[in-house]
Coordinates of C-alpha atoms and ligand atoms in Angstrom, one line a residue:
M822 CA 0.2 0.2 0.1
E823 CA 1.0 3.3 -0.6
I824 CA 0.6 6.5 0.9
R825 CA 0.5 9.5 -1.1
V826 CA 0.7 13.3 -0.4
V827 CA -1.4 15.6 -2.4
E828 CA -2.6 18.9 -1.8
N829 CA -6.6 18.6 -2.0
T830 CA -7.7 15.2 -1.6
K831 CA -11.2 16.2 -2.2
S832 CA -10.4 16.4 -6.3
V833 CA -8.9 12.9 -6.3
E834 CA -10.5 10.1 -8.2
C835 CA -11.1 7.1 -5.6
D836 CA -13.3 4.8 -4.1
L837 CA -13.5 6.6 -0.5
L838 CA -13.1 9.6 0.7
V839 CA -13.1 9.8 4.7
V840 CA -13.8 12.8 6.4
N841 CA -14.2 13.7 10.1
L842 CA -16.8 14.7 12.4
F843 CA -16.1 16.0 15.9
E844 CA -19.3 15.0 18.3
G845 CA -21.7 18.1 18.7
E846 CA -20.1 20.3 15.9
T847 CA -22.8 21.1 13.9
T848 CA -21.0 23.7 11.4
T849 CA -18.7 21.9 9.1
S850 CA -17.8 22.5 5.6
A851 CA -18.5 18.7 4.4
I852 CA -21.3 18.5 3.1
A853 CA -21.5 14.4 3.8
N854 CA -21.3 15.7 7.6
T855 CA -24.3 18.0 7.3
Y856 CA -26.3 15.2 6.0
A857 CA -25.4 12.5 8.1
I858 CA -26.2 14.9 11.3
Q859 CA -29.6 16.2 9.5
Q860 CA -30.5 13.5 8.1
D861 CA -29.5 10.4 10.3
N862 CA -29.0 12.4 13.4
F863 CA -25.2 10.9 13.4
Q864 CA -23.4 12.1 16.4
G865 CA -19.8 12.1 15.5
K866 CA -19.1 9.7 18.6
F867 CA -15.8 8.3 18.8
G868 CA -14.9 5.6 16.2
E869 CA -18.8 5.7 14.9
T870 CA -19.2 5.9 11.2
Y871 CA -21.5 6.7 8.6
L872 CA -21.3 5.5 4.9
L873 CA -23.3 7.3 1.8
P874 CA -23.1 6.7 -2.1
T875 CA -22.2 10.0 -4.3
Y876 CA -24.1 9.2 -7.2
G877 CA -21.2 10.0 -9.7
Q878 CA -21.7 13.3 -8.5
E879 CA -17.9 13.6 -7.0
P880 CA -14.6 12.4 -8.3
H881 CA -15.2 9.7 -5.1
R882 CA -17.6 7.1 -5.4
K883 CA -18.5 7.1 -1.7
V884 CA -18.3 9.0 1.9
L885 CA -17.6 7.7 4.9
V886 CA -17.9 9.8 7.9
V887 CA -15.7 9.0 10.8
G888 CA -16.7 9.8 14.6
F889 CA -13.6 11.8 16.0
G890 CA -15.6 12.0 19.7
K891 CA -14.9 15.7 21.7
K892 CA -13.0 17.8 20.0
S893 CA -11.8 18.6 24.0
E894 CA -10.4 14.9 24.4
F895 CA -9.2 14.1 20.8
N896 CA -5.8 13.2 20.7
P897 CA -2.8 12.0 18.4
N898 CA -3.6 8.2 19.5
K899 CA -7.2 8.6 19.4
L900 CA -6.2 10.1 15.5
R901 CA -4.2 7.0 15.0
E902 CA -7.2 4.4 15.8
A903 CA -10.0 6.6 14.3
V904 CA -7.8 6.3 10.7
A905 CA -7.3 2.7 11.4
K906 CA -10.7 2.1 11.7
S907 CA -11.6 4.1 8.6
I908 CA -9.2 1.7 6.7
K909 CA -10.9 -1.4 8.1
K910 CA -13.8 -0.2 7.2
A911 CA -12.8 0.7 3.3
M912 CA -11.1 -2.9 3.2
Q913 CA -15.0 -4.1 4.2
I914 CA -16.5 -2.6 1.3
E915 CA -13.0 -3.3 -0.8
A916 CA -12.1 0.2 -1.5
K917 CA -8.8 0.1 -3.6
T918 CA -8.5 4.1 -3.0
V919 CA -9.0 5.9 -0.4
A920 CA -8.7 9.6 0.3
F921 CA -9.0 11.6 3.5
K922 CA -10.0 15.2 4.4
L923 CA -9.3 15.8 8.0
E924 CA -10.7 19.1 9.3
G925 CA -10.4 20.6 12.7
V926 CA -7.2 18.9 13.6
E927 CA -5.1 21.0 15.4
F928 CA -1.9 19.2 15.6
D929 CA 0.5 17.4 12.9
Y930 CA -1.2 14.2 12.4
S931 CA 0.9 13.1 9.8
E932 CA 2.9 10.5 11.6
Q933 CA 0.2 9.2 13.8
F934 CA -1.7 8.8 10.3
A935 CA 0.9 6.7 8.6
L936 CA 0.8 4.2 11.5
G937 CA -2.7 3.7 11.9
V938 CA -3.2 3.6 8.0
K939 CA -0.1 0.8 8.0
I940 CA -0.8 -1.3 11.5
A941 CA -4.4 -1.6 10.2
D942 CA -3.4 -2.9 6.8
Y943 CA -1.2 -5.7 8.8
T944 CA -2.2 -9.5 8.3
F945 CA -0.5 -12.4 8.7
D946 CA -1.9 -14.8 6.1
K947 CA 1.6 -16.3 4.5
Y948 CA 0.1 -20.0 5.8
K949 CA -3.3 -19.5 4.2
S950 CA -3.4 -21.3 0.6
E951 CA -6.2 -18.6 -0.7
K952 CA -5.3 -15.2 0.5
K953 CA -8.2 -12.6 0.5
D954 CA -6.7 -9.3 -1.4
N955 CA -9.1 -6.7 0.5
H956 CA -6.4 -4.5 0.8
V957 CA -6.3 -0.8 0.3
K958 CA -3.6 -0.2 -2.4
E959 CA -3.6 3.9 -2.3
V960 CA -4.3 6.4 0.4
F961 CA -4.0 10.1 -0.2
V962 CA -3.8 12.6 2.5
E963 CA -3.2 16.4 2.9
A964 CA 0.0 16.0 5.3
N965 CA 3.5 16.3 6.3
E966 CA 5.5 14.6 3.5
S967 CA 8.4 13.5 6.3
E968 CA 6.3 12.9 9.1
I969 CA 4.4 10.4 7.2
R970 CA 7.8 8.6 5.7
K971 CA 8.6 8.5 9.7
G972 CA 5.4 6.6 10.5
E973 CA 5.7 4.4 7.6
K974 CA 9.0 3.6 8.8
I975 CA 8.0 2.9 12.5
A976 CA 5.2 0.8 11.1
S977 CA 7.3 -1.5 8.9
A978 CA 9.6 -2.3 12.1
M979 CA 6.2 -3.2 14.0
A980 CA 4.9 -5.2 11.2
F981 CA 8.5 -6.9 11.1
T982 CA 8.2 -7.7 14.6
R983 CA 4.7 -8.7 14.5
N984 CA 5.7 -11.5 11.4
L985 CA 8.2 -12.9 13.5
A986 CA 6.2 -13.4 17.1
N987 CA 3.1 -14.9 14.8
E988 CA 5.5 -17.1 13.0
P989 CA 5.2 -20.9 14.2
A990 CA 8.0 -21.9 16.9
Q991 CA 9.2 -24.7 14.4
F992 CA 10.3 -21.9 12.2
A993 CA 11.2 -19.2 14.3
T994 CA 14.1 -21.1 16.1
P995 CA 17.1 -19.6 17.7
S996 CA 19.1 -20.1 15.0
E997 CA 16.1 -18.7 12.6
L998 CA 16.5 -15.5 15.0
A999 CA 20.6 -15.5 14.4
S1000 CA 20.3 -15.7 10.6
I1001 CA 17.8 -13.0 10.6
A1002 CA 19.9 -11.0 13.0
C1003 CA 22.9 -11.5 10.5
D1004 CA 20.7 -10.3 7.5
L1005 CA 19.8 -6.7 9.0
G1006 CA 23.4 -5.1 7.9
L1007 CA 24.6 -4.5 11.3
E1008 CA 27.8 -5.5 13.0
T1009 CA 26.4 -8.7 14.7
K1010 CA 28.4 -11.1 16.7
I1011 CA 26.4 -14.5 17.1
Y1012 CA 27.7 -17.1 20.2
N1013 CA 27.3 -20.6 19.7
K1014 CA 26.6 -23.2 22.7
D1015 CA 30.6 -23.3 23.4
E1016 CA 31.5 -19.8 23.3
C1017 CA 28.4 -19.3 25.5
E1018 CA 29.9 -21.5 27.9
K1019 CA 33.4 -20.0 27.7
M1020 CA 31.7 -16.3 28.6
G1021 CA 30.4 -18.7 31.9
M1022 CA 26.7 -18.2 30.7
G1023 CA 25.2 -21.2 32.8
A1024 CA 21.8 -19.7 33.5
F1025 CA 20.8 -19.4 30.0
L1026 CA 22.5 -22.6 28.6
A1027 CA 20.6 -24.3 31.2
V1028 CA 17.5 -23.5 29.7
G1029 CA 18.0 -24.5 26.5
R1030 CA 19.3 -28.1 27.2
G1031 CA 16.3 -29.8 27.1
S1032 CA 15.7 -28.7 23.1
A1033 CA 17.3 -29.9 19.9
Q1034 CA 17.4 -26.5 18.6
E1035 CA 21.3 -25.1 20.0
P1036 CA 20.9 -22.0 21.7
K1037 CA 22.2 -18.6 19.9
F1038 CA 23.5 -15.9 22.0
I1039 CA 22.6 -12.8 19.6
H1040 CA 24.5 -9.3 19.8
M1041 CA 24.0 -6.5 17.2
K1042 CA 25.4 -3.3 17.1
Y1043 CA 24.2 0.1 15.1
S1044 CA 27.2 2.9 15.7
V1045 CA 27.5 6.4 14.5
Q1046 CA 30.4 8.8 15.2
N1047 CA 30.5 10.7 18.2
P1048 CA 26.6 9.2 19.8
K1049 CA 24.9 11.2 22.0
K1050 CA 24.4 8.1 24.3
K1051 CA 24.9 4.2 24.5
I1052 CA 21.7 2.2 24.8
A1053 CA 21.7 -1.5 25.3
I1054 CA 18.2 -3.1 24.3
V1055 CA 18.3 -6.6 25.5
G1056 CA 14.9 -9.2 24.4
K1057 CA 13.9 -12.4 26.1
G1058 CA 14.1 -14.7 23.5
I1059 CA 12.7 -18.1 24.0
T1060 CA 11.6 -19.2 21.0
F1061 CA 9.1 -21.4 22.8
D1062 CA 8.1 -21.9 26.3
S1063 CA 7.0 -25.6 27.0
G1064 CA 7.4 -24.9 30.9
G1065 CA 10.3 -27.1 30.4
L1066 CA 10.2 -30.6 33.1
D1067 CA 7.7 -27.9 35.3
I1068 CA 5.4 -28.5 32.2
K1069 CA 3.0 -26.2 31.3
P1070 CA -1.0 -27.3 31.3
A1071 CA -2.2 -27.4 27.3
S1072 CA -4.1 -24.2 27.3
S1073 CA -1.2 -22.1 29.0
M1074 CA 1.2 -23.5 26.2
L1075 CA -0.7 -22.8 23.3
T1076 CA 0.6 -19.2 22.3
M1077 CA 3.8 -19.9 24.0
K1078 CA 5.5 -19.5 20.7
D1079 CA 5.1 -16.0 21.3
D1080 CA 7.7 -15.9 24.2
M1081 CA 10.2 -14.4 21.7
S1082 CA 8.2 -11.6 21.5
G1083 CA 10.9 -9.3 23.3
A1084 CA 13.5 -10.5 21.2
A1085 CA 11.1 -9.8 18.3
C1086 CA 10.7 -6.3 19.2
V1087 CA 14.8 -6.1 19.6
L1088 CA 15.1 -7.5 15.7
G1089 CA 12.5 -5.1 14.7
V1090 CA 14.0 -1.6 16.2
M1091 CA 17.4 -2.7 14.9
S1092 CA 16.0 -3.6 11.5
I1093 CA 15.1 0.2 10.7
L1094 CA 17.8 2.3 12.6
K1095 CA 19.8 2.7 9.5
E1096 CA 17.1 4.1 7.5
L1097 CA 15.8 6.3 11.0
N1098 CA 19.7 7.6 11.6
P1099 CA 19.8 8.1 15.1
Q1100 CA 23.0 9.7 16.7
V1101 CA 22.7 7.2 19.3
E1102 CA 24.5 3.9 19.3
V1103 CA 22.4 1.0 20.2
H1104 CA 23.3 -2.7 21.2
G1105 CA 20.9 -5.3 20.6
I1106 CA 21.3 -8.2 22.7
I1107 CA 19.3 -11.6 22.4
A1108 CA 19.7 -14.7 24.6
A1109 CA 17.6 -16.9 22.2
C1110 CA 16.8 -20.6 22.7
E1111 CA 14.1 -23.0 23.5
N1112 CA 12.6 -24.3 27.0
M1113 CA 11.6 -28.0 26.0
P1114 CA 11.5 -30.9 28.8
G1115 CA 13.9 -33.5 26.6
C1116 CA 16.2 -35.4 28.3
S1117 CA 18.9 -33.6 29.0
A1118 CA 16.7 -30.9 30.6
Y1119 CA 17.7 -28.6 33.3
K1120 CA 16.0 -29.6 36.4
P1121 CA 14.1 -28.5 39.7
G1122 CA 16.9 -28.3 42.4
D1123 CA 19.9 -27.8 40.0
V1124 CA 22.3 -25.3 40.8
L1125 CA 23.3 -22.8 38.2
T1126 CA 26.1 -20.5 37.8
A1127 CA 25.5 -17.3 35.9
K1128 CA 28.1 -15.1 33.7
N1129 CA 28.4 -12.7 37.2
G1130 CA 29.2 -16.0 39.5
K1131 CA 25.9 -16.1 41.3
T1132 CA 24.6 -18.9 41.7
I1133 CA 20.7 -19.7 41.1
E1134 CA 18.8 -22.7 42.9
V1135 CA 15.8 -23.9 40.3
D1136 CA 12.7 -23.7 42.1
N1137 CA 10.5 -24.3 38.7
T1138 CA 12.1 -25.0 35.3
D1139 CA 8.8 -22.6 33.7
A1140 CA 10.9 -19.3 35.4
E1141 CA 13.2 -20.0 32.4
G1142 CA 13.0 -16.4 31.0
R1143 CA 14.8 -14.6 34.2
L1144 CA 17.4 -17.0 33.9
T1145 CA 18.4 -16.4 30.2
L1146 CA 17.8 -12.5 31.0
A1147 CA 20.2 -12.9 34.0
D1148 CA 23.3 -13.8 31.5
A1149 CA 22.0 -11.4 28.7
L1150 CA 21.6 -8.5 31.5
C1151 CA 25.2 -9.4 32.7
Y1152 CA 26.9 -9.2 29.3
A1153 CA 25.1 -5.7 28.5
S1154 CA 26.2 -4.4 32.0
E1155 CA 29.6 -4.9 30.4
L1156 CA 29.2 -3.2 27.4
G1157 CA 29.8 0.3 28.8
V1158 CA 26.6 1.5 27.5
D1159 CA 24.6 4.3 29.6
E1160 CA 21.2 2.5 29.9
V1161 CA 20.0 -1.1 29.4
I1162 CA 16.5 -1.7 28.6
D1163 CA 15.0 -5.2 28.5
L1164 CA 11.6 -6.2 27.2
A1165 CA 10.4 -9.8 28.3
T1166 CA 7.3 -11.7 28.3
L1167 CA 8.1 -12.8 31.8
T1168 CA 5.5 -13.4 33.6
G1169 CA 1.6 -14.3 34.0
A1170 CA 1.5 -12.2 36.9
C1171 CA 1.7 -9.0 35.1
M1172 CA -0.7 -10.2 33.0
V1173 CA -3.1 -10.6 36.0
A1174 CA -2.1 -7.5 37.5
L1175 CA -2.4 -5.0 34.2
G1176 CA -4.2 -7.2 31.4
S1177 CA -3.6 -6.1 28.0
N1178 CA -4.0 -2.9 28.5
A1179 CA -0.3 -2.0 29.9
A1180 CA 3.1 -3.6 30.0
G1181 CA 4.7 -3.2 33.5
I1182 CA 7.9 -1.5 33.6
M1183 CA 10.3 -1.3 36.9
G1184 CA 14.1 -0.5 36.9
N1185 CA 16.5 1.2 39.1
D1186 CA 16.5 4.8 37.8
N1187 CA 13.9 6.9 38.6
D1188 CA 14.2 9.3 35.2
L1189 CA 14.6 6.4 32.9
V1190 CA 11.6 4.5 34.1
K1191 CA 9.5 8.1 33.9
N1192 CA 10.8 8.8 30.5
L1193 CA 9.7 5.4 28.8
I1194 CA 6.8 5.8 30.5
K1195 CA 6.2 9.3 29.0
T1196 CA 7.2 8.2 25.5
A1197 CA 5.0 5.0 25.6
E1198 CA 2.4 7.1 26.0
R1199 CA 3.4 9.5 23.2
S1200 CA 3.4 6.6 21.0
G1201 CA 0.3 4.9 21.5
E1202 CA 1.6 2.3 24.5
R1203 CA 0.7 2.1 28.0
Y1204 CA 3.6 1.3 30.6
W1205 CA 2.9 1.3 34.3
E1206 CA 5.4 1.3 36.9
L1207 CA 5.6 -1.9 39.3
P1208 CA 7.6 -1.8 42.9
L1209 CA 11.1 -3.1 42.7
W1210 CA 11.2 -3.4 46.5
D1211 CA 14.3 -5.3 47.9
E1212 CA 11.7 -7.3 50.5
Y1213 CA 10.6 -8.8 46.9
F1214 CA 13.9 -10.8 47.3
D1215 CA 12.9 -12.6 50.7
S1216 CA 11.1 -15.2 48.9
L1217 CA 13.9 -15.8 46.7
K1218 CA 16.2 -16.8 49.3
S1219 CA 17.7 -20.3 48.8
D1220 CA 19.3 -22.6 51.6
I1221 CA 22.0 -23.9 49.4
A1222 CA 22.4 -21.0 46.7
D1223 CA 22.8 -17.2 46.4
M1224 CA 19.1 -17.2 45.1
K1225 CA 16.2 -19.3 43.9
N1226 CA 14.5 -18.5 40.5
T1227 CA 11.1 -18.4 41.8
G1228 CA 9.5 -17.6 45.3
S1229 CA 5.7 -16.8 46.6
R1230 CA 3.1 -16.5 43.9
W1231 CA 2.0 -13.1 45.1
G1232 CA 3.6 -10.3 43.4
G1233 CA 5.0 -12.1 40.8
A1234 CA 6.0 -9.7 38.2
S1235 CA 8.0 -7.7 40.9
T1236 CA 9.8 -10.9 42.1
A1237 CA 10.9 -11.1 38.6
G1238 CA 12.3 -7.9 38.6
V1239 CA 14.2 -8.2 41.8
F1240 CA 15.9 -11.2 40.3
L1241 CA 16.9 -9.9 37.4
K1242 CA 18.3 -6.5 39.5
K1243 CA 20.9 -9.3 41.1
F1244 CA 22.6 -9.4 37.5
V1245 CA 22.4 -5.5 36.4
K1246 CA 25.8 -4.0 37.3
D1247 CA 26.6 -0.4 37.6
V1248 CA 24.3 0.8 34.5
K1249 CA 20.8 2.5 34.7
W1250 CA 18.1 -0.4 33.8
A1251 CA 14.4 -0.7 32.8
H1252 CA 12.7 -3.9 32.5
I1253 CA 9.4 -4.0 30.8
D1254 CA 7.3 -6.9 31.2
I1255 CA 5.1 -7.1 28.0
A1256 CA 3.7 -10.7 28.6
G1257 CA 0.1 -9.3 28.6
V1258 CA 0.4 -7.0 25.6
A1259 CA 2.5 -8.7 23.3
F1260 CA 0.0 -11.1 22.1
L1261 CA -3.8 -10.6 21.5
D1262 CA -6.5 -12.8 22.3
K1263 CA -8.9 -10.5 20.5
P1264 CA -8.6 -7.2 18.6
Q1265 CA -7.6 -4.6 20.7
K1266 CA -7.9 -0.7 18.9
E1267 CA -5.8 -0.4 15.9
L1268 CA -4.2 -4.3 16.4
I1269 CA -6.0 -7.3 15.1
K1270 CA -5.5 -10.6 17.2
G1271 CA -2.0 -12.0 17.7
A1272 CA 1.3 -10.3 17.9
S1273 CA 1.1 -6.5 18.5
G1274 CA 4.6 -5.4 17.8
A1275 CA 4.3 -4.6 21.7
G1276 CA 7.5 -2.0 22.7
V1277 CA 8.3 -1.1 19.1
R1278 CA 7.2 2.3 18.9
T1279 CA 8.3 3.3 22.2
L1280 CA 11.9 1.9 21.7
I1281 CA 12.1 3.8 18.3
N1282 CA 10.6 6.9 19.7
Y1283 CA 13.2 6.7 22.7
I1284 CA 15.7 6.2 20.7
L1285 CA 15.4 9.3 18.4
E1286 CA 14.5 11.7 21.2
Q1287 CA 17.6 11.4 23.1
Ligands
LIG82 N1 6.5 -17.1 29.1 C1 5.8 -17.5 30.6 C2 5.6 -16.0 31.0 C3 4.0 -15.8 30.4 C4 2.9 -16.0 30.6 C5 3.9 -14.8 28.9 C6 1.2 -15.9 30.0 C7 2.8 -14.5 28.1 C8 1.6 -15.2 28.7 C9 7.0 -17.5 31.9 O1 8.0 -18.0 31.3 C10 6.4 -18.0 32.8 O2 6.0 -19.6 32.5 N2 6.4 -17.9 34.1 C11 5.7 -18.2 34.9 C12 6.6 -17.9 36.3 C13 6.0 -19.0 37.2 C14 6.7 -20.1 37.3 C15 7.0 -18.4 38.6 C16 4.2 -17.8 35.4 O3 4.3 -16.4 35.2 O4 3.5 -18.7 35.7
LIG83 MN1 7.9 -19.9 31.2
LIG84 ZN1 8.6 -17.7 29.3

């Protein structure tokens, strides 16, 4: 699909013209609006749509009036959602060419417009033998060209991430993630099992031992001259989480191909950096492996030694993400970066706490956490801070090792957080638990079911705003 920036969308020959109506506004220049209000009492409530024909009297064959809700409540996030809704509607009526005439919007909507259009256009149909071609081919808009192109780039990074997280675990293996990383054209180092062993990554390697898939530790680097800042982003990369010997019930295992959504986010962000050209050095780090109960699997009661020398008693093999992240965070702490940000589908507890509407965020630096929350908000995501008090560590105390990998059921997102904290050294760090938001079981706002690309927009904007 192409987005074309033009001077006057009303004169474009197309299948559909989309116009907006704010709730309670009766005077508007668009005739369609006046008609919708007067003939059918269309109120312009947020997300409402009203379709009417033009009987060959206009260059566009139909008009879609979209409710933008109360003007005082309107913002860029609502704009993106309404635009996405319009595109979905256009797909339903099989409009191939769609023009937008947006009036009374008092901010530069270009970037969010492009995001709304492109996110709505996403489908994952590569395994359908018959593909529906209901996609819109051309979109016309009066907007700022460079902001449109920026929005498109962010959307394409999101699609990259969503494709990876939607991909079945049989294909999206650790080796596959490594080869995708190598194809991004960045400076990339892949460490195989032996090399990880030499680095002392005993926690990460233990998790991968029950699988026939070889674990891969991935380090990508985007560099610039005189970077303003150095940031490492670390993604949980469990390509399938069966739970290991503490095996999951079937219903919980069903979507566990998504347990590499953090890694998919990191790859998506890294994939677009050369095009966006931020003046920041960015390291992308993924400890990729599969958590399976094969005959070499790690066992409850085993004691593992992480890269920093700390010992961990395995209390539950299903708390594997924190073990892989432990070594990845040790590695990231040694890069000499200013900030480390990890993203992980880490705990069901975070999902219980926040549902699919917000990711949990915690960290050791208040400014970093607050800034990420702010950037998420303006990027169309929600992060909600959870505490990292030392007391959460009490239940992780082990009789025979430095700690256990799980403790009390209660406060599980924070317990996981304080566990990770033990492996972060001398660097500002934030941990984003995306368990509830990475993979949707029903459509939500502009997103369809399945992988959501969680974290991508926020991290890209965060990197760009440095
Ligand atoms: N990958 C899961 C967390 C998860 C749950 C992600 C639901 C997405 C949706 C993680 O590895 C896990 O199994 N966590 C356990 C931890 C427990 C054993 C302490 C959990 O949350 O139940
Ligand atoms: Mn698990
Ligand atoms: Zn997991």
